[in-house]
Amino acid sequence: MEAAAAAAEEEEKVFVAVPAEPRAGQSTLAWALRHLHGGAATTIVVMHVHVPAQMIPIMGVKFHADKLSPEPVRVFRRAERERADEMLDDYIHQCSQIKVKCEKLVVGKEDAASGLVELIRLHGITKLVIAAAADRHYSRKLDKPVSKTATEIMQRADPSCKIWFVCKEQLVCTRDKEVQIAPSTVAAPLLPNLGHEVLDLQSPQEEGDTEMEPSFDDELEEARKAVEELMRRALKESCRRQKAEEETAASLHKAQEHEELYLEEVKKREELEAALARADGEIARLRQAIQQKHDRGGSHGEIDA
């Protein structure tokens, strides 16, 4: 029994969901290392769901993947996946610096929340740490996840998985069978009803009453729309410039044709002038010969007389 318990203890894993960009996920991992790492018996698993890009850059302009042939989309997404996998090595380095055993788990999925829910189910994850919001959205009033991904994980993850929601290295709340809000770290009155059911926390009434900054996912969606609009304008401008270049090239071509015709006319004129000059010279010689002959005939007549 003791041996079995020891083996189970050795197999304990704490999963930490992080973005590919290390600066965005270091605080989440730091909290897990400080609070959930149980020494050699615990392995930290850095978990990331890679969402393939829908906008693919071609010659400086981004196009939607549906508008392109499969090959450039496949090549770009493979390079993007490899780059994300390399960036996750920074988390491994963060753990190795303090002698913590760490692994990484990367999967591709069209939706990050769905990918995490699936990983929880497939790997039987019972301990998960995830950011409740981006660090810049941390507030003392923060008592639940505000990011779209974290909110969906709270609602959809298997109940057997205990989840710690953190922000800026501070515990926001936990989800076990109930959601527990972390006590405030400052001297302030505690919020009422510290234990809430998951569905209560996500009710529309409370969502409207809580004054929170816009979630990172909302800002990301707005940024994505802005980038798509810029790409649309850039593509339109590129098409306009291409059309102008084609018109300029056509004009240059016509100008070149007119120049060639002009030079040909000049050449013909020069040849005609040369021919006229030769004819004038020949006529002058003939006149001179006739005059000389006439002069000789006159001289003979005077002698005979």
Short mmCIF file of C-alpha atoms in Angstrom, two decimals:
data_model
loop_
_atom_site.label_atom_id
_atom_site.label_comp_id
_atom_site.label_asym_id
_atom_site.label_seq_id
_atom_site.Cartn_x
_atom_site.Cartn_y
_atom_site.Cartn_z
CA MET A 1 0.00 0.00 0.00
CA GLU A 2 2.76 2.41 0.96
CA ALA A 3 4.62 1.60 -2.27
CA ALA A 4 1.47 2.21 -4.32
CA ALA A 5 0.87 5.50 -2.53
CA ALA A 6 4.45 6.55 -3.14
CA ALA A 7 4.12 5.68 -6.83
CA ALA A 8 0.93 7.71 -7.07
CA GLU A 9 2.64 10.58 -5.34
CA GLU A 10 5.52 10.43 -7.80
CA GLU A 11 3.09 10.65 -10.70
CA GLU A 12 1.41 13.86 -9.48
CA LYS A 13 1.32 16.51 -12.18
CA VAL A 14 0.24 20.12 -12.07
CA PHE A 15 -0.77 21.51 -15.46
CA VAL A 16 -0.29 25.20 -16.20
CA ALA A 17 -2.09 26.66 -19.23
CA VAL A 18 0.04 29.39 -20.82
CA PRO A 19 0.16 31.46 -24.02
CA ALA A 20 3.09 30.94 -26.38
CA GLU A 21 4.55 34.36 -25.58
CA PRO A 22 6.58 33.79 -22.37
CA ARG A 23 6.16 37.33 -21.04
CA ALA A 24 2.39 36.84 -21.04
CA GLY A 25 2.48 33.62 -19.03
CA GLN A 26 5.45 33.88 -16.67
CA SER A 27 3.39 35.19 -13.78
CA THR A 28 0.91 32.29 -14.05
CA LEU A 29 3.73 29.75 -13.99
CA ALA A 30 5.46 31.60 -11.15
CA TRP A 31 2.33 31.32 -8.98
CA ALA A 32 2.07 27.59 -9.68
CA LEU A 33 5.73 27.04 -8.81
CA ARG A 34 5.39 28.97 -5.57
CA HIS A 35 2.12 27.43 -4.34
CA LEU A 36 1.59 24.00 -5.92
CA HIS A 37 5.02 22.55 -6.46
CA GLY A 38 5.48 19.72 -3.98
CA GLY A 39 9.14 18.97 -4.53
CA ALA A 40 10.49 16.01 -6.48
CA ALA A 41 7.10 14.29 -6.35
CA THR A 42 5.51 16.97 -8.54
CA THR A 43 5.96 17.60 -12.25
CA ILE A 44 4.91 20.89 -13.77
CA VAL A 45 3.38 20.46 -17.23
CA VAL A 46 3.34 23.62 -19.33
CA MET A 47 0.26 23.28 -21.53
CA HIS A 48 -0.48 25.34 -24.65
CA VAL A 49 -3.20 25.18 -27.29
CA HIS A 50 -1.92 26.55 -30.58
CA VAL A 51 -4.68 28.18 -32.64
CA PRO A 52 -3.69 28.26 -36.35
CA ALA A 53 -3.63 31.72 -37.91
CA GLN A 54 -6.47 32.58 -40.26
CA MET A 55 -4.65 35.51 -41.90
CA ILE A 56 -1.63 34.41 -43.94
CA PRO A 57 0.99 37.00 -45.02
CA ILE A 58 1.91 36.87 -48.71
CA MET A 59 4.36 39.46 -50.11
CA GLY A 60 3.65 41.83 -47.23
CA VAL A 61 -0.14 41.55 -47.50
CA LYS A 62 -2.28 39.27 -45.33
CA PHE A 63 -4.97 37.08 -46.90
CA HIS A 64 -7.56 34.85 -45.27
CA ALA A 65 -6.58 31.19 -45.39
CA ASP A 66 -9.78 30.34 -47.29
CA LYS A 67 -8.66 32.59 -50.14
CA LEU A 68 -5.31 30.84 -50.65
CA SER A 69 -4.23 27.47 -52.00
CA PRO A 70 -3.49 24.83 -49.33
CA GLU A 71 0.31 24.75 -49.78
CA PRO A 72 1.27 28.28 -48.60
CA VAL A 73 -1.21 27.97 -45.73
CA ARG A 74 0.29 24.64 -44.65
CA VAL A 75 3.88 25.94 -44.86
CA PHE A 76 3.12 29.12 -42.89
CA ARG A 77 1.14 27.31 -40.18
CA ARG A 78 3.85 24.68 -39.75
CA ALA A 79 6.49 27.38 -39.29
CA GLU A 80 4.19 29.22 -36.87
CA ARG A 81 3.64 26.02 -34.85
CA GLU A 82 7.39 25.36 -34.67
CA ARG A 83 8.00 28.94 -33.53
CA ALA A 84 5.38 28.61 -30.78
CA ASP A 85 6.92 25.32 -29.66
CA GLU A 86 10.34 26.98 -29.42
CA MET A 87 8.95 29.91 -27.42
CA LEU A 88 7.55 27.48 -24.84
CA ASP A 89 11.11 26.42 -24.05
CA ASP A 90 11.42 29.66 -22.08
CA TYR A 91 8.92 28.25 -19.56
CA ILE A 92 10.99 25.08 -19.31
CA HIS A 93 14.03 27.25 -18.61
CA GLN A 94 12.08 29.14 -15.93
CA CYS A 95 11.46 25.84 -14.15
CA SER A 96 14.95 24.42 -14.64
CA GLN A 97 16.48 27.51 -13.03
CA ILE A 98 14.94 26.45 -9.70
CA LYS A 99 15.50 22.70 -10.29
CA VAL A 100 11.86 21.86 -10.98
CA LYS A 101 10.98 18.98 -13.29
CA CYS A 102 8.95 20.35 -16.17
CA GLU A 103 7.33 19.06 -19.34
CA LYS A 104 5.45 20.76 -22.14
CA LEU A 105 2.29 19.73 -23.92
CA VAL A 106 1.32 21.45 -27.16
CA VAL A 107 -1.73 20.72 -29.31
CA GLY A 108 -3.35 22.47 -32.24
CA LYS A 109 -7.01 23.43 -32.12
CA GLU A 110 -9.22 26.01 -33.81
CA ASP A 111 -10.45 27.19 -30.38
CA ALA A 112 -8.19 27.49 -27.31
CA ALA A 113 -10.91 26.78 -24.73
CA SER A 114 -12.14 23.69 -26.57
CA GLY A 115 -8.56 22.44 -26.84
CA LEU A 116 -7.96 22.84 -23.10
CA VAL A 117 -11.24 21.12 -22.22
CA GLU A 118 -10.29 18.23 -24.47
CA LEU A 119 -6.81 17.96 -22.92
CA ILE A 120 -8.32 17.89 -19.42
CA ARG A 121 -10.53 15.00 -20.48
CA LEU A 122 -7.91 13.03 -22.43
CA HIS A 123 -5.14 13.33 -19.83
CA GLY A 124 -7.35 13.07 -16.76
CA ILE A 125 -6.04 16.39 -15.47
CA THR A 126 -7.00 17.03 -11.86
CA LYS A 127 -4.93 20.17 -11.17
CA LEU A 128 -4.87 23.12 -13.54
CA VAL A 129 -3.58 26.68 -13.18
CA ILE A 130 -4.75 29.27 -15.70
CA ALA A 131 -4.78 33.06 -15.96
CA ALA A 132 -8.08 34.69 -15.03
CA ALA A 133 -7.09 37.75 -17.07
CA ALA A 134 -4.03 39.44 -18.50
CA ASP A 135 -1.77 40.91 -15.80
CA ARG A 136 -2.56 44.47 -16.87
CA HIS A 137 -6.24 43.85 -16.04
CA TYR A 138 -5.52 42.92 -12.43
CA SER A 139 -7.68 44.71 -9.90
CA ARG A 140 -8.47 44.21 -6.22
CA LYS A 141 -12.08 43.80 -7.32
CA LEU A 142 -11.17 40.88 -9.56
CA ASP A 143 -13.00 37.87 -8.10
CA LYS A 144 -13.60 35.68 -11.16
CA PRO A 145 -12.17 35.02 -14.63
CA VAL A 146 -12.81 37.72 -17.18
CA SER A 147 -10.98 36.32 -20.17
CA LYS A 148 -13.14 34.39 -22.61
CA THR A 149 -10.94 31.28 -22.46
CA ALA A 150 -10.77 31.13 -18.65
CA THR A 151 -14.53 31.71 -18.37
CA GLU A 152 -15.28 28.83 -20.73
CA ILE A 153 -12.85 26.56 -18.88
CA MET A 154 -14.64 27.33 -15.60
CA GLN A 155 -17.95 26.33 -17.15
CA ARG A 156 -16.96 23.40 -19.34
CA ALA A 157 -13.99 21.62 -17.71
CA ASP A 158 -14.57 18.22 -16.10
CA PRO A 159 -15.68 18.66 -12.46
CA SER A 160 -12.90 16.31 -11.32
CA CYS A 161 -10.35 18.97 -12.31
CA LYS A 162 -9.55 21.57 -9.66
CA ILE A 163 -8.68 24.89 -11.27
CA TRP A 164 -6.78 27.83 -9.81
CA PHE A 165 -7.46 31.14 -11.58
CA VAL A 166 -4.64 33.61 -11.05
CA CYS A 167 -3.65 37.06 -12.25
CA LYS A 168 -0.38 38.93 -11.75
CA GLU A 169 0.86 36.18 -9.38
CA GLN A 170 -2.27 36.59 -7.23
CA LEU A 171 -4.92 33.93 -6.68
CA VAL A 172 -8.30 35.20 -7.91
CA CYS A 173 -10.51 32.17 -7.23
CA THR A 174 -10.54 28.39 -7.42
CA ARG A 175 -12.99 26.01 -8.98
CA ASP A 176 -13.48 22.70 -7.23
CA LYS A 177 -17.05 21.60 -6.76
CA GLU A 178 -17.62 25.20 -5.77
CA VAL A 179 -15.90 28.39 -6.78
CA GLN A 180 -13.99 30.00 -3.93
CA ILE A 181 -12.81 33.57 -4.17
CA ALA A 182 -9.36 34.24 -2.78
CA PRO A 183 -9.33 36.49 0.32
CA SER A 184 -8.23 40.05 -0.29
CA THR A 185 -4.56 40.74 0.40
CA VAL A 186 -5.31 44.27 1.62
CA ALA A 187 -7.19 45.54 4.64
CA ALA A 188 -10.63 45.92 3.08
CA PRO A 189 -14.06 44.48 3.77
CA LEU A 190 -14.47 41.00 2.37
CA LEU A 191 -16.83 40.59 -0.52
CA PRO A 192 -20.12 38.91 0.39
CA ASN A 193 -20.88 35.30 -0.57
CA LEU A 194 -17.33 34.03 -0.88
CA GLY A 195 -18.52 30.66 -2.14
CA HIS A 196 -20.51 30.81 -5.37
CA GLU A 197 -21.67 28.15 -7.75
CA VAL A 198 -20.08 28.40 -11.19
CA LEU A 199 -23.32 29.29 -12.92
CA ASP A 200 -24.07 31.99 -10.34
CA LEU A 201 -20.75 33.63 -11.05
CA GLN A 202 -21.52 33.74 -14.73
CA SER A 203 -25.07 35.07 -14.41
CA PRO A 204 -25.92 38.07 -16.64
CA GLN A 205 -27.01 40.18 -13.65
CA GLU A 206 -23.71 39.91 -11.81
CA GLU A 207 -21.78 40.30 -15.03
CA GLY A 208 -23.47 43.63 -15.59
CA ASP A 209 -23.00 44.80 -11.98
CA THR A 210 -19.28 44.13 -11.85
CA GLU A 211 -17.21 47.02 -13.14
CA MET A 212 -14.31 45.37 -14.89
CA GLU A 213 -12.00 46.46 -17.61
CA PRO A 214 -12.55 44.85 -21.03
CA SER A 215 -11.09 41.36 -21.19
CA PHE A 216 -7.90 40.66 -23.08
CA ASP A 217 -9.81 38.48 -25.53
CA ASP A 218 -12.19 41.35 -26.31
CA GLU A 219 -9.26 43.67 -26.92
CA LEU A 220 -7.60 40.99 -29.00
CA GLU A 221 -10.75 40.62 -31.09
CA GLU A 222 -10.92 44.38 -31.62
CA ALA A 223 -7.25 44.43 -32.57
CA ARG A 224 -7.79 41.55 -34.97
CA LYS A 225 -10.66 43.40 -36.65
CA ALA A 226 -8.54 46.54 -36.87
CA VAL A 227 -5.67 44.59 -38.44
CA GLU A 228 -8.03 42.95 -40.94
CA GLU A 229 -9.36 46.40 -41.87
CA LEU A 230 -5.82 47.68 -42.32
CA MET A 231 -4.98 44.64 -44.44
CA ARG A 232 -8.09 45.25 -46.53
CA ARG A 233 -7.08 48.85 -47.08
CA ALA A 234 -3.50 47.81 -47.85
CA LEU A 235 -4.73 45.27 -50.40
CA LYS A 236 -6.99 47.89 -51.98
CA GLU A 237 -4.10 50.37 -52.11
CA SER A 238 -1.83 47.68 -53.54
CA CYS A 239 -4.37 46.92 -56.28
CA ARG A 240 -4.71 50.64 -57.02
CA ARG A 241 -0.96 51.05 -57.27
CA GLN A 242 -0.65 47.97 -59.44
CA LYS A 243 -3.32 49.35 -61.78
CA ALA A 244 -1.53 52.72 -61.88
CA GLU A 245 1.78 50.98 -62.62
CA GLU A 246 0.14 49.01 -65.43
CA GLU A 247 -1.33 52.20 -66.88
CA THR A 248 2.05 53.92 -66.59
CA ALA A 249 3.74 50.97 -68.27
CA ALA A 250 1.15 51.08 -71.06
CA SER A 251 1.71 54.81 -71.50
CA LEU A 252 5.47 54.31 -71.60
CA HIS A 253 5.01 51.57 -74.16
CA LYS A 254 2.90 53.85 -76.35
CA ALA A 255 5.42 56.65 -75.94
CA GLN A 256 8.19 54.28 -76.96
CA GLU A 257 6.20 53.25 -80.04
CA HIS A 258 5.66 56.92 -81.00
CA GLU A 259 9.35 57.60 -80.45
CA GLU A 260 10.29 54.69 -82.70
CA LEU A 261 7.90 55.94 -85.40
CA TYR A 262 9.35 59.43 -85.10
CA LEU A 263 12.91 58.15 -85.39
CA GLU A 264 11.92 56.08 -88.39
CA GLU A 265 10.38 59.14 -90.04
CA VAL A 266 13.51 61.17 -89.28
CA LYS A 267 15.66 58.42 -90.80
CA LYS A 268 13.51 58.31 -93.95
CA ARG A 269 13.64 62.09 -94.22
CA GLU A 270 17.43 62.07 -93.88
CA GLU A 271 17.66 59.34 -96.53
CA LEU A 272 15.35 61.34 -98.84
CA GLU A 273 17.37 64.50 -98.31
CA ALA A 274 20.57 62.59 -99.09
CA ALA A 275 19.00 61.18 -102.25
CA LEU A 276 17.88 64.67 -103.31
CA ALA A 277 21.35 65.98 -102.61
CA ARG A 278 22.86 63.24 -104.80
CA ALA A 279 20.33 64.01 -107.56
CA ASP A 280 21.13 67.70 -107.38
CA GLY A 281 24.82 66.90 -107.66
CA GLU A 282 24.22 64.63 -110.65
CA ILE A 283 22.12 67.30 -112.37
CA ALA A 284 24.84 69.87 -111.72
CA ARG A 285 27.45 67.59 -113.28
CA LEU A 286 25.28 66.97 -116.33
CA ARG A 287 24.71 70.69 -116.78
CA GLN A 288 28.43 71.28 -116.51
CA ALA A 289 29.20 68.57 -119.09
CA ILE A 290 26.60 69.97 -121.50
CA GLN A 291 27.99 73.47 -121.05
CA GLN A 292 31.53 72.25 -121.71
CA LYS A 293 30.42 70.40 -124.84
CA HIS A 294 28.55 73.45 -126.03
CA ASP A 295 31.61 75.62 -125.46
CA ARG A 296 33.83 73.24 -127.45
CA GLY A 297 31.33 73.25 -130.38
CA GLY A 298 31.37 77.04 -130.53
CA SER A 299 35.18 77.11 -130.64
CA HIS A 300 35.31 74.77 -133.69
CA GLY A 301 32.84 76.96 -135.60
CA GLU A 302 34.95 80.07 -135.20
CA ILE A 303 38.07 78.26 -136.49
CA ASP A 304 36.32 77.04 -139.63
CA ALA A 305 35.11 80.50 -140.38
#
